[in-house]
XYZ file of C-alpha atoms in Angstrom:
758
model
C -75.707 -73.146 31.270
C -76.369 -69.720 32.778
C -72.630 -69.332 33.319
C -71.905 -69.984 29.621
C -74.291 -67.220 28.616
C -71.935 -64.709 30.240
C -69.023 -65.715 27.997
C -68.741 -63.260 25.127
C -67.671 -64.664 21.772
C -66.359 -62.417 19.008
C -67.942 -64.121 15.985
C -65.977 -61.966 13.523
C -62.632 -63.119 14.927
C -63.784 -66.710 15.038
C -64.822 -66.478 11.377
C -61.483 -64.968 10.382
C -59.548 -67.626 12.278
C -61.668 -70.308 10.611
C -60.799 -68.963 7.157
C -57.094 -68.819 8.025
C -57.106 -72.329 9.477
C -58.953 -73.634 6.430
C -56.438 -71.926 4.108
C -53.445 -73.330 5.983
C -55.058 -76.744 6.087
C -55.753 -76.776 2.349
C -52.247 -75.598 1.464
C -50.756 -78.257 3.719
C -52.846 -80.906 1.967
C -51.643 -79.589 -1.412
C -48.015 -79.798 -0.305
C -48.326 -83.217 1.320
C -51.056 -84.643 -0.909
C -49.149 -87.907 -1.426
C -48.583 -88.477 2.291
C -51.745 -87.454 4.172
C -53.396 -90.837 3.696
C -50.275 -92.787 4.623
C -49.892 -94.304 1.169
C -46.396 -92.807 1.063
C -44.011 -91.965 3.875
C -40.624 -90.293 4.295
C -38.184 -93.157 4.766
C -34.997 -91.269 5.676
C -32.480 -92.777 8.081
C -33.607 -90.270 10.704
C -37.133 -91.607 10.281
C -36.193 -95.214 10.882
C -33.858 -94.714 13.866
C -36.529 -93.364 16.305
C -39.175 -95.694 14.843
C -37.026 -98.691 15.721
C -36.602 -97.388 19.284
C -40.318 -96.698 19.630
C -41.107 -100.256 18.546
C -38.479 -101.591 20.942
C -40.077 -99.766 23.860
C -43.493 -101.213 22.952
C -41.979 -104.694 22.775
C -40.270 -104.333 26.139
C -43.388 -102.883 27.754
C -45.487 -105.807 26.478
C -42.881 -108.365 27.538
C -42.112 -107.085 31.029
C -45.375 -105.335 31.887
C -43.860 -101.954 32.704
C -42.367 -98.952 30.931
C -38.606 -99.466 30.319
C -36.869 -96.477 31.873
C -33.649 -98.265 30.934
C -33.371 -99.160 27.235
C -31.199 -102.260 26.735
C -31.567 -102.335 22.959
C -28.723 -100.042 21.816
C -25.145 -99.373 22.966
C -25.485 -102.168 25.518
C -28.057 -100.055 27.373
C -28.848 -96.428 28.116
C -31.597 -94.462 29.891
C -34.788 -93.803 27.966
C -36.513 -90.692 29.331
C -33.244 -89.150 30.498
C -31.850 -89.277 26.957
C -35.108 -87.777 25.566
C -36.255 -90.973 23.871
C -39.966 -91.648 23.615
C -41.016 -88.588 25.619
C -44.272 -87.773 23.800
C -46.380 -88.689 26.837
C -44.668 -85.908 28.792
C -45.902 -83.379 26.220
C -49.348 -82.360 27.482
C -50.852 -81.503 24.054
C -50.112 -85.080 23.087
C -53.126 -86.188 25.096
C -55.247 -84.336 22.536
C -53.146 -85.450 19.577
C -53.677 -89.056 20.616
C -57.215 -88.670 19.286
C -55.618 -89.082 15.854
C -54.804 -92.673 16.758
C -58.479 -93.426 17.247
C -59.039 -92.601 13.575
C -55.838 -94.425 12.510
C -54.446 -91.190 11.081
C -50.923 -91.495 9.617
C -48.096 -90.411 11.938
C -47.253 -87.434 9.746
C -50.408 -85.614 10.855
C -48.883 -84.907 14.267
C -46.187 -82.839 12.567
C -48.503 -81.299 9.974
C -50.863 -80.071 12.681
C -47.905 -78.418 14.412
C -46.939 -76.788 11.099
C -50.462 -75.421 10.769
C -50.403 -74.420 14.431
C -47.214 -72.430 13.806
C -48.783 -70.689 10.807
C -51.825 -69.775 12.900
C -49.457 -68.358 15.526
C -47.860 -66.091 12.904
C -51.322 -64.893 11.879
C -52.236 -63.973 15.475
C -48.853 -62.359 16.053
C -49.162 -60.196 12.928
C -52.727 -59.221 13.823
C -51.364 -58.176 17.225
C -48.789 -56.088 15.378
C -51.655 -54.264 13.632
C -51.427 -55.813 10.183
C -54.639 -56.537 8.274
C -56.034 -60.046 7.882
C -54.676 -60.482 4.342
C -51.131 -59.508 5.318
C -51.281 -61.705 8.385
C -52.474 -64.626 6.253
C -49.610 -64.099 3.782
C -47.176 -64.163 6.714
C -48.774 -67.332 8.071
C -48.421 -69.051 4.671
C -44.801 -67.918 4.375
C -44.014 -69.498 7.759
C -45.826 -72.697 6.788
C -43.668 -72.917 3.661
C -40.246 -72.229 5.142
C -38.095 -74.979 3.566
C -36.270 -75.560 6.856
C -39.582 -76.328 8.578
C -40.645 -78.758 5.862
C -37.290 -80.489 5.506
C -37.541 -81.416 9.201
C -40.708 -83.326 8.370
C -39.157 -84.939 5.295
C -35.985 -86.094 7.060
C -37.440 -87.254 10.360
C -36.691 -84.320 12.682
C -40.217 -84.106 14.030
C -39.352 -82.697 17.450
C -37.417 -79.878 15.789
C -40.267 -78.635 13.623
C -42.835 -79.113 16.380
C -40.699 -77.109 18.832
C -40.068 -74.375 16.238
C -43.823 -74.071 15.622
C -44.016 -72.334 19.000
C -41.821 -69.376 17.892
C -44.745 -67.099 16.957
C -46.814 -68.211 19.944
C -44.021 -67.355 22.366
C -43.649 -63.916 20.754
C -47.426 -63.362 20.730
C -47.876 -64.250 24.409
C -44.733 -62.282 25.415
C -45.893 -59.140 23.585
C -49.392 -59.500 25.055
C -47.881 -59.593 28.514
C -45.860 -56.485 27.777
C -48.876 -54.557 26.484
C -51.226 -55.753 29.225
C -49.523 -56.980 32.397
C -52.090 -59.311 33.936
C -51.972 -62.703 35.630
C -54.047 -64.046 32.740
C -51.346 -63.116 30.227
C -48.685 -64.355 32.647
C -50.366 -67.763 32.718
C -50.708 -67.858 28.927
C -47.052 -67.020 28.392
C -45.983 -69.654 30.948
C -48.058 -72.416 29.348
C -46.759 -71.622 25.844
C -43.163 -71.657 27.108
C -43.831 -74.873 29.016
C -45.406 -76.641 26.057
C -42.468 -75.710 23.825
C -39.970 -77.092 26.311
C -42.036 -80.243 26.765
C -41.844 -80.921 23.032
C -38.287 -81.977 23.711
C -35.961 -80.228 21.287
C -33.878 -78.399 23.866
C -31.669 -76.537 21.384
C -34.586 -74.948 19.517
C -36.230 -74.069 22.841
C -32.913 -72.583 24.038
C -32.851 -70.342 20.955
C -36.348 -69.203 21.891
C -35.127 -68.221 25.334
C -32.251 -66.330 23.702
C -34.885 -64.455 21.701
C -36.791 -63.672 24.889
C -33.546 -62.420 26.463
C -32.909 -60.166 23.466
C -36.428 -58.726 23.801
C -35.943 -58.049 27.512
C -32.616 -56.285 26.869
C -34.230 -54.368 24.009
C -37.095 -53.309 26.302
C -34.694 -52.196 29.023
C -32.632 -50.108 26.577
C -35.738 -48.572 25.018
C -36.874 -47.597 28.523
C -40.556 -47.910 27.567
C -41.552 -50.854 29.739
C -42.767 -50.802 33.370
C -40.721 -52.809 35.855
C -43.739 -54.988 36.610
C -43.357 -56.595 33.178
C -39.927 -57.945 34.036
C -40.861 -59.759 37.192
C -44.067 -61.063 35.629
C -41.934 -62.363 32.762
C -39.515 -63.946 35.217
C -42.384 -65.681 37.043
C -43.824 -66.908 33.746
C -40.456 -68.237 32.543
C -39.824 -70.007 35.827
C -43.332 -71.504 35.715
C -42.897 -72.599 32.097
C -39.583 -74.176 33.029
C -41.183 -76.037 35.939
C -43.977 -77.168 33.625
C -41.350 -78.939 31.531
C -39.392 -80.292 34.478
C -40.596 -83.811 33.629
C -38.085 -83.934 30.758
C -35.720 -81.033 31.543
C -34.568 -82.317 34.913
C -33.854 -85.937 33.890
C -32.138 -84.762 30.688
C -30.040 -82.285 32.694
C -28.912 -85.062 35.015
C -28.141 -87.228 31.994
C -26.176 -84.511 30.161
C -23.251 -84.867 32.553
C -22.886 -88.488 31.528
C -23.427 -88.118 27.777
C -20.985 -87.354 24.995
C -22.330 -83.781 25.001
C -20.453 -83.204 28.281
C -17.061 -84.023 26.802
C -14.400 -81.292 26.905
C -15.017 -78.966 29.818
C -18.716 -79.627 30.165
C -19.621 -79.388 26.518
C -19.071 -80.959 23.147
C -15.691 -79.999 21.720
C -15.920 -76.763 19.754
C -15.014 -78.373 16.435
C -17.621 -81.079 16.953
C -20.232 -78.526 18.049
C -19.657 -76.297 15.025
C -20.181 -78.891 12.323
C -22.869 -77.592 9.976
C -21.936 -73.946 10.454
C -23.587 -71.583 7.998
C -21.380 -69.149 6.072
C -21.677 -65.760 4.427
C -21.347 -67.118 0.838
C -24.250 -69.495 1.543
C -26.531 -66.490 2.016
C -26.983 -66.406 -1.741
C -29.309 -69.428 -1.318
C -31.766 -67.074 0.413
C -32.356 -65.701 -3.095
C -31.139 -68.413 -5.492
C -31.926 -71.747 -3.811
C -29.948 -74.055 -6.097
C -26.780 -71.954 -6.301
C -24.835 -74.537 -4.280
C -26.863 -77.458 -5.587
C -30.070 -78.640 -3.988
C -28.645 -80.731 -1.193
C -27.574 -84.360 -1.338
C -25.263 -85.412 -4.168
C -25.538 -82.032 -5.960
C -24.282 -79.960 -2.997
C -20.941 -78.218 -3.523
C -21.164 -75.403 -0.954
C -19.246 -74.225 2.068
C -21.009 -76.028 4.896
C -18.818 -78.576 6.701
C -19.159 -81.488 6.539
C -19.929 -81.012 2.853
C -23.479 -82.237 3.070
C -26.949 -80.783 3.468
C -30.408 -81.832 2.459
C -31.871 -78.519 1.300
C -31.236 -74.846 0.484
C -32.217 -72.107 2.926
C -34.482 -70.273 0.523
C -36.566 -67.486 2.054
C -38.782 -66.432 -0.859
C -38.428 -63.712 -3.475
C -41.300 -61.485 -2.323
C -40.320 -62.042 1.319
C -36.892 -60.583 0.538
C -38.361 -57.698 -1.464
C -40.669 -56.589 1.345
C -37.985 -57.202 3.962
C -35.709 -54.736 2.170
C -38.652 -52.349 1.795
C -39.322 -52.577 5.549
C -35.670 -51.895 6.383
C -35.660 -48.805 4.172
C -39.062 -47.304 4.894
C -40.272 -48.252 8.372
C -37.463 -47.997 10.914
C -39.525 -46.363 13.683
C -41.706 -49.377 14.402
C -40.819 -50.691 17.900
C -41.441 -54.363 17.205
C -39.922 -54.132 13.731
C -36.684 -52.919 15.256
C -36.702 -55.840 17.687
C -37.166 -58.369 14.894
C -34.364 -56.743 12.874
C -31.999 -57.110 15.837
C -33.269 -60.641 16.490
C -32.820 -61.744 12.884
C -29.296 -60.332 12.695
C -28.322 -62.023 15.968
C -29.509 -65.470 14.894
C -28.070 -65.131 11.392
C -24.638 -64.444 12.894
C -25.143 -67.185 15.482
C -25.835 -69.663 12.676
C -22.371 -68.937 11.270
C -20.819 -71.044 14.041
C -17.067 -71.203 13.565
C -17.299 -68.699 10.712
C -18.102 -65.803 13.044
C -16.962 -65.043 16.584
C -20.447 -64.740 18.119
C -21.077 -68.484 18.426
C -17.751 -69.129 20.159
C -18.296 -66.272 22.628
C -21.722 -67.610 23.583
C -20.361 -71.180 23.570
C -17.832 -70.165 26.243
C -20.101 -67.923 28.312
C -23.756 -69.000 28.397
C -24.658 -72.002 30.583
C -25.537 -75.225 28.770
C -25.017 -73.684 25.326
C -21.923 -75.824 24.905
C -24.134 -78.919 24.935
C -25.455 -78.037 21.478
C -24.245 -78.573 17.943
C -25.314 -77.674 14.374
C -25.262 -73.835 14.523
C -27.419 -73.770 11.360
C -30.446 -74.529 13.538
C -30.394 -70.824 14.442
C -31.568 -70.120 10.879
C -35.063 -71.258 11.884
C -35.378 -68.304 14.246
C -33.748 -65.991 11.685
C -36.194 -67.030 8.953
C -39.174 -66.630 11.307
C -38.008 -63.084 12.152
C -37.514 -62.226 8.465
C -41.088 -63.281 7.705
C -42.406 -60.951 10.411
C -40.232 -58.096 9.105
C -41.441 -58.741 5.571
C -45.103 -58.757 6.659
C -44.640 -55.456 8.475
C -43.057 -54.056 5.312
C -45.953 -55.331 3.228
C -48.447 -53.745 5.625
C -46.623 -50.390 5.427
C -46.716 -50.540 1.627
C -50.441 -51.347 1.530
C -51.200 -48.530 3.929
C -49.277 -46.104 1.706
C -50.190 -47.589 -1.653
C -51.561 -44.257 -2.903
C -48.194 -42.609 -2.346
C -46.439 -42.863 -5.713
C -43.080 -42.369 -4.037
C -43.573 -45.556 -2.009
C -44.467 -47.461 -5.165
C -41.286 -46.231 -6.859
C -39.214 -47.397 -3.888
C -40.672 -50.886 -4.234
C -40.040 -50.896 -8.004
C -36.437 -49.824 -7.419
C -35.864 -52.596 -4.860
C -37.383 -55.210 -7.144
C -35.378 -54.007 -10.152
C -32.172 -54.120 -8.099
C -32.817 -57.742 -7.172
C -33.614 -58.488 -10.810
C -30.290 -56.986 -11.908
C -28.451 -59.096 -9.352
C -30.140 -62.170 -10.751
C -29.222 -61.221 -14.307
C -25.615 -60.786 -13.207
C -25.655 -64.237 -11.625
C -27.286 -65.747 -14.728
C -24.946 -64.327 -17.350
C -21.705 -63.798 -15.417
C -21.476 -65.759 -12.166
C -22.754 -69.108 -13.443
C -20.100 -69.141 -16.161
C -17.416 -68.639 -13.493
C -18.470 -71.761 -11.578
C -15.862 -74.371 -12.262
C -16.459 -77.654 -10.457
C -14.481 -80.811 -10.922
C -17.670 -82.780 -10.559
C -20.008 -84.908 -12.614
C -22.885 -82.810 -11.255
C -21.716 -79.464 -12.640
C -24.134 -79.591 -15.579
C -27.053 -80.515 -13.331
C -26.187 -77.757 -10.858
C -25.984 -75.081 -13.567
C -29.282 -76.190 -15.020
C -30.928 -75.936 -11.609
C -29.516 -72.428 -11.089
C -30.820 -71.336 -14.493
C -34.237 -72.794 -13.676
C -34.312 -70.895 -10.364
C -33.287 -67.637 -12.015
C -35.732 -68.005 -14.917
C -38.590 -68.595 -12.483
C -37.541 -65.682 -10.267
C -37.068 -63.301 -13.193
C -40.536 -64.211 -14.453
C -41.968 -63.460 -11.011
C -40.067 -60.179 -10.877
C -41.374 -59.218 -14.328
C -44.968 -59.947 -13.307
C -44.581 -58.177 -9.982
C -42.965 -55.068 -11.498
C -45.712 -54.927 -14.108
C -48.401 -54.996 -11.427
C -46.649 -52.456 -9.188
C -45.921 -50.165 -12.150
C -49.624 -50.323 -13.049
C -50.253 -48.780 -9.603
C -48.442 -45.622 -10.695
C -51.170 -44.858 -13.187
C -54.204 -46.799 -12.002
C -56.042 -47.792 -8.855
C -56.309 -51.401 -7.764
C -58.147 -52.573 -4.677
C -55.817 -53.390 -1.815
C -57.366 -56.805 -1.373
C -56.670 -57.597 -5.035
C -53.022 -56.595 -4.666
C -52.706 -58.699 -1.510
C -54.430 -61.614 -3.221
C -51.965 -61.447 -6.116
C -49.013 -61.302 -3.683
C -50.402 -64.292 -1.783
C -50.720 -66.365 -4.977
C -47.274 -65.386 -6.296
C -45.634 -66.113 -2.932
C -47.297 -69.497 -2.676
C -46.300 -70.491 -6.213
C -42.723 -69.361 -5.627
C -42.355 -71.361 -2.412
C -44.327 -74.303 -3.790
C -41.645 -75.125 -6.376
C -38.956 -75.394 -3.687
C -41.037 -77.316 -1.160
C -42.425 -79.663 -3.757
C -38.879 -80.573 -4.725
C -37.996 -81.168 -1.064
C -41.101 -83.142 -0.210
C -41.135 -85.362 -3.271
C -37.481 -86.339 -3.096
C -37.239 -89.849 -4.543
C -34.289 -90.576 -2.247
C -36.458 -90.492 0.868
C -40.026 -91.116 -0.319
C -41.228 -94.685 0.042
C -44.520 -96.402 -0.588
C -46.075 -97.689 2.635
C -46.120 -101.157 1.044
C -42.355 -100.823 0.600
C -42.003 -100.140 4.316
C -43.943 -103.296 5.052
C -41.507 -105.196 2.844
C -38.544 -103.544 4.577
C -39.884 -104.515 8.009
C -40.857 -108.052 6.996
C -37.386 -109.567 7.509
C -37.143 -107.763 10.869
C -40.477 -109.256 11.909
C -39.142 -112.660 10.828
C -36.059 -112.109 12.968
C -38.299 -111.048 15.850
C -40.349 -114.231 15.531
C -37.312 -116.539 15.661
C -35.751 -114.581 18.530
C -36.847 -116.083 21.824
C -36.452 -113.763 24.795
C -34.576 -115.707 27.460
C -34.767 -115.026 31.170
C -31.230 -113.702 30.883
C -30.799 -112.067 27.454
C -27.606 -111.916 25.440
C -26.159 -109.226 23.189
C -25.492 -109.316 19.472
C -23.447 -107.516 16.880
C -23.690 -107.187 13.091
C -20.976 -106.519 10.525
C -23.355 -105.930 7.609
C -26.221 -104.009 9.211
C -29.625 -104.144 7.610
C -30.435 -101.937 4.587
C -28.693 -98.962 6.190
C -31.362 -98.775 8.940
C -30.057 -97.691 12.301
C -31.234 -99.383 15.534
C -32.794 -102.242 13.567
C -31.947 -104.852 16.201
C -34.034 -102.962 18.723
C -37.080 -103.490 16.530
C -36.517 -107.258 16.668
C -36.192 -107.476 20.468
C -32.418 -107.914 20.227
C -29.845 -106.199 22.389
C -27.250 -104.487 20.219
C -23.965 -103.036 21.379
C -24.043 -100.430 18.601
C -26.817 -98.116 17.398
C -27.596 -94.461 16.879
C -28.359 -91.683 19.342
C -27.119 -88.068 19.085
C -26.095 -88.019 22.758
C -25.066 -91.536 23.756
C -23.457 -92.255 27.120
C -19.915 -90.956 27.182
C -18.513 -94.059 28.924
C -19.612 -96.057 25.872
C -18.591 -93.273 23.503
C -15.061 -93.436 24.919
C -14.631 -96.962 23.521
C -16.467 -96.416 20.228
C -13.388 -95.333 18.196
C -11.702 -98.637 19.101
C -14.425 -101.084 18.000
C -12.286 -102.316 15.097
C -9.187 -102.920 17.246
C -8.123 -105.495 19.816
C -9.682 -103.202 22.395
C -12.968 -103.612 20.576
C -12.632 -107.385 20.663
C -12.204 -107.268 24.428
C -15.122 -104.852 24.631
C -17.328 -107.362 22.783
C -16.173 -110.047 25.197
C -16.895 -107.839 28.183
C -20.358 -106.894 26.837
C -21.620 -110.480 26.572
C -21.718 -110.494 22.747
C -22.740 -114.085 21.951
C -24.297 -113.678 18.500
C -23.263 -112.277 15.132
C -26.301 -111.435 13.022
C -25.643 -110.533 9.394
C -28.025 -109.830 6.525
C -27.160 -111.176 3.066
C -30.594 -111.470 1.550
C -31.420 -113.698 4.482
C -30.439 -113.837 8.137
C -27.118 -115.444 8.979
C -26.780 -116.013 12.703
C -23.617 -117.435 14.195
C -22.266 -117.855 17.700
C -19.170 -116.107 19.095
C -18.857 -118.379 22.112
C -16.099 -120.557 20.740
C -13.894 -117.793 19.279
C -14.625 -114.872 21.568
C -15.442 -116.597 24.881
C -17.726 -113.745 25.959
C -18.410 -113.135 29.626
C -21.707 -114.148 31.149
C -24.106 -111.415 32.159
C -22.795 -111.805 35.723
C -19.342 -112.869 36.901
C -16.981 -112.752 39.885
C -13.763 -110.710 39.961
C -10.528 -111.744 41.629
C -8.610 -108.437 41.607
C -9.499 -104.778 41.224
C -6.869 -102.140 40.469
C -7.056 -98.366 40.339
C -6.174 -96.370 37.237
C -5.999 -92.595 36.813
C -5.476 -92.109 33.103
C -7.810 -93.465 30.448
C -4.759 -94.426 28.397
C -3.773 -96.937 31.110
C -7.124 -98.705 30.752
C -6.821 -98.768 26.972
C -3.356 -100.323 27.226
C -4.687 -103.011 29.564
C -7.675 -103.729 27.302
C -5.435 -103.924 24.230
C -3.842 -107.089 25.588
C -4.881 -110.553 24.416
C -4.667 -111.595 28.061
C -7.282 -109.120 29.271
C -9.853 -110.928 31.405
C -12.155 -108.860 33.672
C -12.735 -111.930 35.853
C -9.060 -111.999 36.819
C -8.271 -108.269 36.843
C -10.657 -105.350 36.470
C -9.950 -101.639 36.802
C -11.708 -98.681 38.409
C -11.289 -95.001 39.111
C -13.407 -95.344 42.253
C -12.144 -96.136 45.736
C -11.545 -99.873 45.953
C -13.923 -101.503 48.467
C -12.959 -104.382 50.743
C -13.518 -107.858 49.270
C -11.888 -111.260 48.994
C -11.141 -113.513 46.071
C -14.013 -115.882 45.389
C -13.466 -119.452 46.557
C -14.819 -122.790 45.386
C -18.076 -122.299 47.257
C -18.695 -118.767 45.892
C -21.541 -118.514 43.434
C -23.530 -115.746 41.757
C -26.438 -115.885 39.345
C -29.208 -113.760 37.937
C -32.620 -114.950 39.075
C -34.614 -112.492 37.025
C -33.692 -109.851 34.472
C -35.819 -106.959 33.217
C -34.960 -103.505 31.845
C -35.722 -101.738 35.134
C -34.696 -104.403 37.645
C -32.217 -107.263 38.036
C -32.617 -109.788 40.839
C -29.321 -111.488 41.764
C -28.547 -114.340 44.104
C -25.117 -114.470 45.718
C -23.690 -117.177 47.960
C -20.193 -117.000 49.420
C -18.331 -117.518 52.694
C -16.418 -114.274 52.029
C -17.393 -110.851 50.626
C -16.830 -111.030 46.876
C -16.646 -108.516 44.057
C -19.409 -109.119 41.516
C -19.247 -107.764 37.981
C -22.204 -107.282 35.677
C -22.117 -107.068 31.929
C -24.397 -104.047 32.244
C -23.576 -100.451 31.337
C -22.883 -98.263 34.344
C -25.196 -95.298 34.982
C -25.582 -93.668 38.427
C -29.364 -94.082 38.607
C -28.930 -97.791 39.177
C -28.915 -98.693 42.871
C -29.254 -101.736 45.113
C -32.679 -101.581 46.663
C -32.539 -104.009 49.575
C -28.935 -103.662 50.807
C -26.663 -100.765 51.691
C -24.230 -101.570 48.900
C -22.652 -99.122 46.454
C -22.430 -99.778 42.729
C -19.090 -98.762 41.235
C -17.951 -98.442 37.636
C -15.324 -100.911 36.457
C -13.312 -101.058 33.229
C -14.670 -97.644 32.290
C -18.086 -99.092 31.418
C -19.630 -101.839 33.585
C -21.335 -102.073 36.965
C -19.837 -103.837 39.957
C -20.626 -104.262 43.656
C -19.389 -106.168 46.689
C -21.734 -108.951 47.757
C -21.535 -109.608 51.527
C -20.724 -113.062 52.771
C -23.602 -115.475 53.089
C -26.595 -116.201 50.911
C -28.358 -113.063 49.653
C -30.952 -111.971 47.172
C -29.844 -108.607 45.819
C -32.234 -106.372 43.886
C -30.594 -103.891 41.524
C -33.132 -101.331 40.353
C -33.226 -98.290 38.087
C -34.187 -95.220 40.087
C -36.648 -93.095 38.116
C -37.844 -90.965 41.041
C -36.415 -87.907 39.282
C -38.804 -88.582 36.384
C -41.770 -89.277 38.676
C -41.451 -86.254 40.952
C -40.510 -83.813 38.193
C -43.539 -85.026 36.229
C -45.757 -84.387 39.240
C -44.400 -80.841 39.547
C -45.017 -80.257 35.816
C -48.668 -81.200 36.148
C -49.232 -79.055 39.251
C -47.651 -75.984 37.661
C -49.717 -76.472 34.489
C -52.931 -76.572 36.532
C -51.872 -73.429 38.399
C -51.108 -71.526 35.175
C -54.374 -72.731 33.651
C -56.186 -71.387 36.707
C -54.476 -68.000 36.228
C -55.679 -67.875 32.603
C -59.250 -68.711 33.593
C -59.354 -66.796 36.884
C -60.446 -63.468 35.403
C -63.121 -65.122 33.279
C -64.352 -67.222 36.202
C -64.523 -64.222 38.558
C -66.371 -62.207 35.891
C -68.888 -65.003 35.336
C -69.615 -65.450 39.027
C -69.818 -61.674 39.556
C -72.413 -61.475 36.765
C -74.294 -64.378 38.294
C -74.389 -62.751 41.717
C -75.640 -59.484 40.229
C -78.435 -61.292 38.378
C -79.524 -62.972 41.632
């Protein structure tokens, strides 16, 4: 207890932080009032897909008594941790967030707490940048209410919003390290970087590292930073990277084998640049519904022609951003955020601006990513910081009538633009669409609301020319107006009838799946199934019911499976179903219709013997072979690997699976000659034979095969997850080291004080 007495607590700062947290918490409850108790949920397709996988992993863990590092439920099988599925336990803050489960808190609270956490980070960052508490709070609220952040919650992109919530914290800890180069700040920066990477959205984290790189280049050019900062930053970044090694390393190893590695180590440029932002779309920063409001009303320039929301920034945010650009150019950090915002705005343009392609071809791993519009999250964060700095400059110079006139002029200019759009541009919109009337009405509603806000704001600012108003009153008015402005947009996003479902409805949706689960007995050797109807548009639904599907959804599936996916409706697909042990067709037509394929398809067993193995060099040769009605992998299979020595199986040759589980398959072989054994299991290099020196090779572009030696043998094929285990161990050790660095100064001070008192 004597040690605790030496810890100084700034009660004023604690009180301020409490007020800010309470404000952010209350506003979050107002926004998500219908969801915080779990009575309603967001039932988008991107919500159901991971939920089905999560349930599948629980089922498998309960059935087999161990965590399934190999997930057999979709695409015939794929790695779990390596493909970034179900990685929450590798995110250290999740150990604290698990407390929510004790109180049966709805799942949405995990994301809402990150949203609040991000807002608090903006507050601390702006306080560091010397803004007052009111301005910092306005900035925090603006970040909390970025439509892009909230649409991620609505449409099931939880990892994206949770990773983006670290933007302000990374900046805050980086700037602290620059201003005071200590091992304590090094440790803080490393832990923040590590936590963000652990959250698992690699593309958002990569954008954060791009931002850090821009700041380092900016610091070098400005020539105002001691060299010590750079190597402390390098140490912190390396430490943060190692802290996240538990997911980064396995996912890196996996990336080579996923569809993201196609075309010279990365997704093809056209595929990667789907959802590129465009210069015309920038009008939605000011008029959110100009191109519709997402969904069926969207008529904009983003390809493919679909989006769920407009990238609205906020009227007052834009006003004070323009004010900051005009009046406060000498601020060091402001200049950085201007450069940063411009960079990420142009990066979001994807194929519509050369920057994305240049980086795509130059920077390592960048070609693994897609959806350039994700860069708008960093752009919008930067704009909020710029706007807050502009607001602070205005408040500090509020007695200068010239500054007030500048703000009035900026606001009037925006008002005139809106009037032009209202009376000229809208009339020029000519859509051959049934939604044209709805779209125009939405635009008019946006403009009417904005013009009303502009009128109120100009009236208040004009009043300043002739009267004195307390700064806190002005800031309070700005806070209220900003919240109301952003509330209309977010409320429309959050309460979208197309994705909002009653929790009771979800129970009804899952009821047939639970019925299917109950009638599905898990055999010692499972079989695979396919559906031609699906189930209510839900992806990965078979996984929920303990079934093994050969289709599914994952943004980075294995590329050996992805190679065959375009041919599922051809004769090649039929042979693929045969090769993948598809023995059931499960269709939903108001009730489950389950039929066997054994008679018509004659699917292979889960294990089989192969008579001949031929080499092929071109994928087209394999497709030609598989397009034949005579294709039978038991008679002839194909490989790109070196052909091992084996003999044709004879009458005494026999193979069978003794035990099957997601992580391990125990096989018994008995033959007087070495035979080639095929498995109806997806090939992935982490599978190995544990108790024999036997290589596993890929056959027919998809399956596993090995040569069983002559004699009677029990062969154990196991999934090697040592990369996950050892990288996780390193992550924990580095975290403890960085935590020690943060506490080392405090600990040494406490013990020094104790020694002096003795």
